[in-house]
Amino acid sequence: MEMVQPGIYAQKNMIYTKNAVPGQKVYGENLVNKDGSEYRRWISKRSKVGAAVQNGMDIELKPDMNVLYLGAASGTTVSHFSDILEEGIVVGIEYSDTVIKGLVELAEKRDNIAPVLGDARNPEEYNQYFDNYDYIFQDISQRDQAEIFLKNCRKYLKGDGVALLSIKARSISDSRLPEEIFDEVKNKVSSEFNIVDEVELSPYEKDHLVIKVKS
Amino acid sequence: MPDKDDIVKEALESTRDQLSEVDREKHLVKAVKMLDCVEKSISKKEENFKDWYSLHFPEFIDEIDDIEHITKILRSSVERDKLESFDDLASSSKGADITQKEKDILQKIVDDLKSDIDTRSNLEDYIENLVKQEMPNLDKTLGTFLAARMIALAGGLEDMAKKPASTIQMLGAEKALFRHLRGNGKSPKHGILFEHEYVNQLPESERGKMARFIANKTVMAARLDSYSDKDKGEKFRDECRQKYEELAEV
């Protein structure tokens, strides 16, 4: 096991995080014991951040950060964030009351996940938790995903914070070219923030781009 | 800086509370889906059972069509000689005799159908009560079961209240609508609203107008049911009837 980024380990072209709750799988991933620690495989096909890391992006997530996670769903990626954030916490926003049940279950087993049932379109809905965050990640398959991202970054991103946006071209338009859609989103975002890195998620996801922004 | 443990605790508690809130419309949506499923199951089994039972007693099946009635009569026995008040038909039956094994299995199927039919009527009662109680305006404007079906398609009462009338008009016609939007085919005039008596009794050329009108009233009714206690269902129904009479005269 070799640490490639804070809290993220690599072995034989696969990436892992140190399991915060040894013995427990979250979504059917493999557990690997090495040098006295247990590692959970981060399956890139199931997690967009996993795919971004696999494709070479430095996500700049550090163990002491407070993270706002938009579109947390049932917690597949959130569980790996929870592994990495040894001192930090991840606040997961999810709109659907069906899938958030999985996240609640996960949060009961780990002590650094705060599941919130809310709509990321209205950032005020969850302002009782933190006033701002070191890190924001968004994975929401909606037509207005860029606007949602900007709204949240404006309100919650710290001056020296990092934000990651996963863009799904197919939820913006079915017929236009993905590159055209990516450019459009990047233009919108870069009018307010600096895009410092970007990576496409193929072959793990089709027509997806992850961008990293700072203010 | 707020304490992390407190934040986790607060978020978990409030999310759990929100999830455990009773939302009767969700039950309605699921009940309507289940009703559709049970109805399909009954009609498939009915067809196959009648087919099979005709081997033994074809005259009986010709005589009685209603499956609910059939299961009631056959509940005690499926053997034709043991049926009360069917002696004449039974003695002259052209059907073949059946063995004990066949009797057993046919009896089992009758029981099964009976239980499906009971489930269906329970579901119908449940849906009817819920719609009458929780959405009186929609109930009167559309009729109980059409209201329930449309709520199920819209995804819930509040979801319906938030939709525009044009979307309500198209509920159930999504396939035709998107075919039209892609450039093939005519624009659909109504989806499941076709089931409304004022729509399907009109000539084809007038149905679109009627569906549009009812969709408008439906959205108003849904908003009243969702956000207030006012009861204007009768008024909506009357307005729909007037429009219907107007269109029917032309």
Coordinates of C-alpha atoms in Angstrom, one line a residue:
Chain A
M1 CA 0.0 0.0 0.0
E2 CA 1.3 3.3 -1.0
M3 CA -0.3 6.6 0.0
V4 CA -1.0 8.6 -3.2
Q5 CA -3.0 11.4 -1.6
P6 CA -3.9 12.2 2.0
G7 CA -5.9 9.1 3.2
I8 CA -6.0 7.5 -0.3
Y9 CA -3.9 4.5 -0.9
A10 CA -3.0 2.6 -4.1
Q11 CA -2.0 -0.9 -4.8
K12 CA -1.9 -2.7 -8.2
N13 CA -3.7 0.1 -10.0
M14 CA -6.6 0.1 -7.6
I15 CA -7.3 2.7 -4.9
Y16 CA -8.2 2.2 -1.3
T17 CA -9.1 4.1 1.9
K18 CA -8.4 3.0 5.4
N19 CA -11.6 1.5 6.8
A20 CA -12.8 3.6 9.8
V21 CA -15.1 0.8 10.8
P22 CA -13.0 -2.4 10.3
G23 CA -14.9 -5.5 9.2
Q24 CA -17.8 -3.6 7.7
K25 CA -18.4 -3.2 4.0
V26 CA -20.6 -0.4 2.7
Y27 CA -21.6 -1.2 -0.8
G28 CA -20.1 -4.6 -1.6
E29 CA -16.5 -3.4 -2.0
N30 CA -13.5 -5.7 -1.1
L31 CA -11.7 -5.4 2.2
V32 CA -8.0 -5.9 2.2
N33 CA -5.7 -6.4 5.2
K34 CA -2.2 -5.1 4.9
D35 CA 0.4 -4.1 7.4
G36 CA -2.0 -4.4 10.3
S37 CA -4.7 -2.1 8.9
E38 CA -7.8 -2.8 6.9
Y39 CA -8.4 -1.0 3.7
R40 CA -11.7 -0.7 1.7
R41 CA -11.4 -0.7 -2.1
W42 CA -12.7 2.5 -3.7
I43 CA -14.5 1.3 -6.8
S44 CA -14.1 3.8 -9.5
K45 CA -17.1 2.7 -11.4
R46 CA -19.3 3.4 -8.4
S47 CA -17.9 6.7 -7.3
K48 CA -17.1 9.8 -9.4
V49 CA -14.5 11.0 -7.0
G50 CA -12.9 7.6 -7.1
A51 CA -12.8 7.8 -10.9
A52 CA -11.3 11.3 -10.8
V53 CA -8.6 10.1 -8.4
Q54 CA -7.9 7.1 -10.6
N55 CA -7.6 9.4 -13.6
G56 CA -5.0 11.4 -11.9
M57 CA -6.7 14.3 -10.2
D58 CA -5.3 15.6 -7.0
I59 CA -8.6 16.2 -5.1
E60 CA -6.8 18.1 -2.3
L61 CA -9.0 16.6 0.4
K62 CA -7.3 16.7 3.8
P63 CA -8.1 14.7 6.9
D64 CA -9.0 17.8 9.0
M65 CA -11.5 19.4 6.6
N66 CA -15.2 20.0 7.0
V67 CA -16.9 18.9 3.8
L68 CA -20.2 19.9 2.3
Y69 CA -21.4 17.0 0.1
L70 CA -24.2 17.8 -2.3
G71 CA -26.1 14.9 -3.7
A72 CA -25.0 12.4 -1.1
A73 CA -27.4 9.7 -2.2
S74 CA -27.0 6.4 -0.2
G75 CA -23.5 7.2 0.8
T76 CA -21.1 5.2 -1.5
T77 CA -18.7 8.0 -2.0
V78 CA -19.5 9.6 1.4
S79 CA -18.2 6.5 3.1
H80 CA -14.8 7.0 1.6
F81 CA -14.8 10.7 2.5
S82 CA -15.6 9.5 6.0
D83 CA -12.6 7.2 5.9
I84 CA -10.3 10.0 4.8
L85 CA -11.6 12.7 7.2
E86 CA -10.0 11.4 10.4
E87 CA -10.6 14.7 12.1
G88 CA -13.1 16.4 9.9
I89 CA -16.8 15.8 9.1
V90 CA -18.9 15.5 6.0
V91 CA -22.3 17.1 5.9
G92 CA -24.3 15.2 3.2
I93 CA -27.2 16.9 1.5
E94 CA -29.7 14.6 -0.2
Y95 CA -33.1 15.5 -1.7
S96 CA -34.7 12.0 -2.0
D97 CA -36.1 10.6 1.1
T98 CA -35.8 7.1 -0.4
V99 CA -32.1 6.9 -0.9
I100 CA -31.1 9.0 2.2
K101 CA -32.2 6.0 4.3
G102 CA -28.9 4.3 3.3
L103 CA -27.0 7.4 4.3
V104 CA -28.7 7.6 7.7
E105 CA -27.8 3.9 8.3
L106 CA -24.2 4.7 7.4
A107 CA -24.1 7.8 9.6
E108 CA -25.3 5.7 12.6
K109 CA -22.2 3.5 12.2
R110 CA -19.7 6.3 11.7
D111 CA -19.3 9.4 13.8
N112 CA -18.3 11.9 11.1
I113 CA -21.3 11.9 8.7
A114 CA -24.2 14.3 9.1
P115 CA -27.1 13.3 6.8
V116 CA -29.4 16.2 5.9
L117 CA -32.6 15.9 4.0
G118 CA -32.8 19.0 1.9
D119 CA -32.7 20.7 -1.5
A120 CA -29.3 21.9 -2.7
R121 CA -31.1 24.5 -4.7
N122 CA -31.9 26.3 -1.5
P123 CA -28.6 26.5 0.4
E124 CA -30.5 28.3 3.3
E125 CA -32.2 25.0 4.1
Y126 CA -29.1 23.7 5.9
N127 CA -27.5 26.9 7.3
Q128 CA -27.8 25.7 10.9
Y129 CA -24.8 23.4 10.6
F130 CA -21.7 25.3 9.5
D131 CA -21.3 28.8 8.3
N132 CA -18.7 27.8 5.8
Y133 CA -16.8 24.8 4.6
D134 CA -13.2 23.9 3.6
Y135 CA -14.4 21.6 0.9
I136 CA -17.5 21.3 -1.3
F137 CA -18.2 18.4 -3.6
Q138 CA -21.3 18.2 -5.8
D139 CA -22.7 15.3 -7.8
I140 CA -26.2 16.2 -8.8
S141 CA -27.7 15.0 -12.1
Q142 CA -29.8 18.0 -12.8
R143 CA -30.1 20.4 -15.7
D144 CA -29.2 23.4 -13.5
Q145 CA -26.2 21.6 -11.8
A146 CA -23.9 24.6 -12.5
E147 CA -26.2 27.1 -10.9
I148 CA -26.7 24.9 -7.8
F149 CA -22.9 24.6 -7.5
L150 CA -22.4 28.3 -7.7
K151 CA -25.1 29.1 -5.2
N152 CA -23.5 26.8 -2.7
C153 CA -20.0 27.9 -3.3
R154 CA -20.9 31.6 -2.9
K155 CA -22.6 30.9 0.4
Y156 CA -20.4 28.2 1.9
L157 CA -16.9 28.0 0.4
K158 CA -14.1 29.4 2.5
G159 CA -11.7 31.8 0.9
D160 CA -9.0 29.2 0.8
G161 CA -11.4 26.3 0.2
V162 CA -11.5 23.8 -2.6
A163 CA -14.6 22.7 -4.5
L164 CA -15.2 19.8 -6.8
L165 CA -18.0 19.7 -9.4
S166 CA -18.9 16.5 -11.2
I167 CA -20.7 17.5 -14.5
K168 CA -23.0 15.0 -16.1
A169 CA -23.4 16.3 -19.7
R170 CA -26.4 14.1 -20.4
S171 CA -28.5 15.7 -17.7
I172 CA -28.1 19.1 -19.3
S173 CA -28.8 18.0 -22.9
D174 CA -29.3 14.8 -24.7
S175 CA -28.5 15.9 -28.1
R176 CA -25.7 18.4 -27.9
L177 CA -22.0 17.4 -27.9
P178 CA -20.6 16.8 -24.4
E179 CA -17.6 19.1 -25.0
E180 CA -19.9 22.0 -25.9
I181 CA -21.8 21.4 -22.6
F182 CA -18.6 21.2 -20.6
D183 CA -17.4 24.5 -22.1
E184 CA -20.7 26.2 -21.2
V185 CA -20.6 25.0 -17.6
K186 CA -16.9 25.9 -17.3
N187 CA -17.6 29.4 -18.6
K188 CA -20.4 29.9 -16.1
V189 CA -18.2 28.7 -13.2
S190 CA -15.0 30.5 -14.2
S191 CA -16.8 33.9 -14.2
E192 CA -16.8 33.6 -10.4
F193 CA -14.2 31.0 -9.5
N194 CA -10.9 29.8 -10.8
I195 CA -10.9 26.4 -12.4
V196 CA -7.6 24.9 -11.4
D197 CA -7.9 21.3 -12.7
E198 CA -10.2 19.1 -14.7
V199 CA -10.4 15.5 -15.6
E200 CA -12.8 13.3 -17.7
L201 CA -14.1 10.2 -16.1
S202 CA -13.9 7.8 -19.0
P203 CA -13.8 4.8 -19.0
Y204 CA -15.5 4.7 -15.6
E205 CA -18.4 7.1 -16.5
K206 CA -19.6 8.3 -19.9
D207 CA -19.7 12.0 -20.7
H208 CA -18.7 13.1 -17.2
L209 CA -16.2 15.8 -16.3
V210 CA -14.9 16.7 -12.9
I211 CA -13.6 20.2 -12.4
K212 CA -11.7 21.5 -9.4
V213 CA -12.2 25.2 -8.4
K214 CA -10.8 27.7 -6.0
S215 CA -11.8 31.2 -5.3
Chain B
M1 CA -16.9 26.7 15.7
P2 CA -19.8 24.3 16.5
D3 CA -18.9 20.9 17.9
K4 CA -18.8 18.1 15.3
D5 CA -20.5 15.6 17.4
D6 CA -23.4 18.0 18.0
I7 CA -23.8 18.6 14.3
V8 CA -23.8 14.9 13.5
K9 CA -26.4 14.3 16.3
E10 CA -28.6 17.2 15.3
A11 CA -28.6 16.2 11.6
L12 CA -29.3 12.6 12.3
E13 CA -32.1 13.4 14.6
S14 CA -33.8 15.9 12.3
T15 CA -33.4 13.6 9.3
R16 CA -34.9 10.7 11.2
D17 CA -37.8 12.8 12.3
Q18 CA -38.5 14.0 8.8
L19 CA -38.3 10.4 7.5
S20 CA -40.7 9.1 10.1
E21 CA -43.4 11.7 9.4
V22 CA -46.5 10.1 8.3
D23 CA -47.2 10.9 4.7
R24 CA -50.4 9.3 3.7
E25 CA -50.1 10.3 0.0
K26 CA -47.1 8.1 -0.3
H27 CA -49.3 5.2 0.8
L28 CA -51.8 6.2 -1.8
V29 CA -49.3 6.2 -4.6
K30 CA -48.1 2.7 -3.6
A31 CA -51.7 1.5 -3.1
V32 CA -52.7 2.6 -6.6
K33 CA -49.7 0.8 -8.1
M34 CA -50.5 -2.3 -6.1
L35 CA -54.2 -2.2 -7.2
D36 CA -53.1 -2.1 -10.9
C37 CA -50.9 -5.1 -10.3
V38 CA -53.6 -7.1 -8.5
E39 CA -56.1 -6.3 -11.2
K40 CA -53.8 -7.5 -13.9
S41 CA -53.1 -10.7 -11.9
I42 CA -56.8 -11.3 -11.5
S43 CA -57.6 -10.9 -15.2
K44 CA -54.8 -13.2 -16.3
K45 CA -55.8 -15.9 -13.8
E46 CA -59.4 -15.5 -14.6
E47 CA -58.8 -16.1 -18.3
N48 CA -56.7 -19.2 -17.6
F49 CA -59.0 -20.6 -15.0
K50 CA -62.1 -20.3 -17.1
D51 CA -60.3 -22.0 -19.9
W52 CA -59.2 -24.9 -17.7
Y53 CA -62.6 -25.2 -15.9
S54 CA -64.4 -25.4 -19.3
L55 CA -62.9 -28.8 -19.8
H56 CA -65.0 -30.0 -16.9
F57 CA -68.1 -27.8 -17.0
P58 CA -68.2 -25.5 -20.1
E59 CA -71.9 -24.7 -19.7
F60 CA -71.3 -23.2 -16.3
I61 CA -68.7 -20.8 -17.7
D62 CA -71.0 -19.9 -20.5
E63 CA -73.7 -19.2 -18.1
I64 CA -71.8 -17.1 -15.6
D65 CA -69.2 -14.5 -16.7
D66 CA -68.4 -12.6 -13.5
I67 CA -65.4 -14.1 -11.9
E68 CA -66.4 -12.8 -8.4
H69 CA -69.6 -14.7 -8.8
I70 CA -67.9 -17.8 -10.1
T71 CA -65.5 -18.0 -7.1
K72 CA -68.4 -17.6 -4.7
I73 CA -70.3 -20.5 -6.2
L74 CA -67.2 -22.7 -6.5
R75 CA -65.8 -22.0 -3.1
S76 CA -67.1 -25.2 -1.4
S77 CA -66.5 -27.5 -4.4
V78 CA -65.5 -27.3 -8.0
E79 CA -67.2 -30.6 -8.9
R80 CA -70.1 -30.0 -11.1
D81 CA -72.4 -32.6 -9.5
K82 CA -72.0 -31.0 -6.1
L83 CA -73.0 -27.5 -7.1
E84 CA -76.4 -26.4 -5.9
S85 CA -79.0 -25.1 -8.4
F86 CA -76.9 -26.2 -11.4
D87 CA -78.3 -29.7 -11.5
D88 CA -79.9 -29.4 -14.9
L89 CA -76.7 -28.0 -16.5
A90 CA -74.6 -30.5 -14.7
S91 CA -76.6 -33.6 -15.8
S92 CA -76.4 -32.6 -19.4
S93 CA -72.9 -31.3 -19.4
K94 CA -70.6 -32.1 -22.3
G95 CA -67.5 -31.6 -20.1
A96 CA -65.2 -34.5 -19.1
D97 CA -65.0 -35.9 -15.6
I98 CA -62.1 -34.8 -13.4
T99 CA -60.0 -36.7 -11.0
Q100 CA -59.3 -35.9 -7.3
K101 CA -56.0 -34.4 -8.2
E102 CA -57.5 -32.0 -10.7
K103 CA -60.2 -31.1 -8.2
D104 CA -57.6 -30.2 -5.6
I105 CA -55.6 -28.0 -7.8
L106 CA -58.7 -26.2 -9.3
Q107 CA -60.0 -25.7 -5.8
K108 CA -56.6 -24.1 -4.9
I109 CA -56.9 -21.8 -7.9
V110 CA -60.4 -20.7 -6.9
D111 CA -59.2 -20.0 -3.4
D112 CA -56.3 -18.0 -4.8
L113 CA -58.6 -16.0 -7.1
K114 CA -61.0 -15.4 -4.2
S115 CA -58.2 -14.0 -2.1
D116 CA -57.0 -11.7 -4.9
I117 CA -60.5 -10.4 -5.3
D118 CA -60.7 -9.7 -1.6
T119 CA -57.4 -7.9 -1.7
R120 CA -58.7 -5.8 -4.6
S121 CA -61.8 -4.8 -2.8
N122 CA -59.8 -3.9 0.4
L123 CA -57.4 -1.8 -1.7
E124 CA -60.3 -0.1 -3.4
D125 CA -61.9 0.7 -0.1
Y126 CA -58.7 2.0 1.3
I127 CA -58.0 4.2 -1.7
E128 CA -61.6 5.5 -1.7
N129 CA -61.5 6.5 2.0
L130 CA -58.1 8.2 1.6
V131 CA -59.0 10.2 -1.4
K132 CA -62.4 11.3 0.0
Q133 CA -60.8 12.3 3.2
E134 CA -57.5 13.9 2.1
M135 CA -58.5 15.4 -1.3
P136 CA -62.2 16.2 -1.4
N137 CA -61.8 18.7 -4.2
L138 CA -60.0 16.3 -6.5
D139 CA -62.4 13.6 -5.6
K140 CA -65.3 15.6 -6.8
T141 CA -63.6 17.1 -9.9
L142 CA -62.3 13.8 -11.2
G143 CA -64.0 11.0 -9.5
T144 CA -62.3 8.9 -6.8
F145 CA -60.3 6.4 -8.8
L146 CA -59.2 8.8 -11.6
A147 CA -58.0 11.2 -8.9
A148 CA -56.0 8.4 -7.2
R149 CA -54.5 7.3 -10.5
M150 CA -53.5 10.8 -11.4
I151 CA -51.9 11.4 -8.0
A152 CA -50.0 8.2 -8.5
L153 CA -48.7 9.4 -11.9
A154 CA -47.8 12.9 -10.6
G155 CA -46.0 11.3 -7.6
G156 CA -48.1 12.7 -4.8
L157 CA -50.6 15.4 -4.0
E158 CA -48.1 18.2 -3.4
D159 CA -46.1 17.3 -6.5
M160 CA -49.3 17.5 -8.5
A161 CA -50.1 20.9 -6.9
K162 CA -46.7 22.2 -8.1
K163 CA -47.1 21.0 -11.7
P164 CA -48.6 23.2 -14.4
A165 CA -52.0 22.3 -15.9
S166 CA -50.4 21.4 -19.2
T167 CA -48.4 18.7 -17.5
I168 CA -51.4 17.4 -15.7
Q169 CA -53.2 17.2 -19.1
M170 CA -50.4 15.0 -20.5
L171 CA -50.1 12.6 -17.5
G172 CA -50.1 9.1 -18.8
A173 CA -49.4 10.3 -22.4
E174 CA -45.7 10.7 -22.0
K175 CA -44.7 8.3 -24.7
A176 CA -46.9 10.1 -27.3
L177 CA -45.8 13.5 -26.0
F178 CA -42.1 12.8 -26.5
R179 CA -42.7 11.1 -29.8
H180 CA -44.4 14.3 -30.8
L181 CA -41.6 16.5 -29.4
R182 CA -39.1 14.5 -31.4
G183 CA -41.0 15.5 -34.5
N184 CA -43.0 12.3 -35.2
G185 CA -46.7 12.0 -34.6
K186 CA -49.5 14.2 -33.5
S187 CA -49.6 16.0 -30.2
P188 CA -51.5 14.0 -27.6
K189 CA -54.6 15.8 -26.3
H190 CA -55.0 13.8 -23.1
G191 CA -53.4 11.0 -21.2
I192 CA -55.2 9.2 -18.4
L193 CA -57.7 12.1 -18.4
F194 CA -59.4 10.2 -21.2
E195 CA -60.9 8.1 -18.5
H196 CA -62.9 11.1 -17.3
E197 CA -66.6 10.6 -18.4
Y198 CA -66.7 14.2 -19.8
V199 CA -63.7 13.5 -22.1
N200 CA -64.4 10.1 -23.5
Q201 CA -68.1 10.8 -24.3
L202 CA -67.3 13.7 -26.6
P203 CA -66.4 13.4 -30.3
E204 CA -62.7 13.1 -30.9
S205 CA -62.4 16.7 -32.2
E206 CA -63.7 18.1 -28.9
R207 CA -61.8 16.0 -26.4
G208 CA -58.6 18.1 -26.4
K209 CA -60.6 21.2 -25.4
M210 CA -62.3 19.3 -22.6
A211 CA -59.1 17.7 -21.4
R212 CA -57.4 21.1 -21.2
F213 CA -60.4 22.5 -19.3
I214 CA -60.5 19.7 -16.8
A215 CA -56.7 19.8 -16.4
N216 CA -57.0 23.4 -15.3
K217 CA -59.7 22.7 -12.8
T218 CA -57.7 19.6 -11.6
V219 CA -54.7 21.7 -10.8
M220 CA -56.8 24.2 -8.9
A221 CA -58.4 21.4 -7.0
A222 CA -55.0 19.9 -6.2
R223 CA -53.7 23.2 -4.9
L224 CA -56.8 23.7 -2.7
D225 CA -56.4 20.2 -1.3
S226 CA -52.7 20.6 -0.7
Y227 CA -52.6 24.1 0.8
S228 CA -56.0 24.9 2.1
D229 CA -59.3 23.5 3.5
K230 CA -61.7 25.2 1.0
D231 CA -64.2 22.9 -0.6
K232 CA -64.9 24.0 -4.2
G233 CA -65.1 20.5 -5.7
E234 CA -68.8 20.8 -6.6
K235 CA -68.2 24.1 -8.3
F236 CA -65.4 22.7 -10.4
R237 CA -67.5 19.7 -11.3
D238 CA -70.4 22.0 -12.4
E239 CA -68.1 24.1 -14.5
C240 CA -66.7 21.0 -16.2
R241 CA -70.3 19.8 -16.8
Q242 CA -71.2 23.1 -18.4
K243 CA -68.2 23.0 -20.6
Y244 CA -69.0 19.5 -21.5
E245 CA -72.6 20.4 -22.5
E246 CA -71.3 23.3 -24.5
L247 CA -68.9 21.1 -26.4
A248 CA -71.4 18.3 -26.8
E249 CA -73.9 20.6 -28.6
V250 CA -71.6 21.7 -31.3

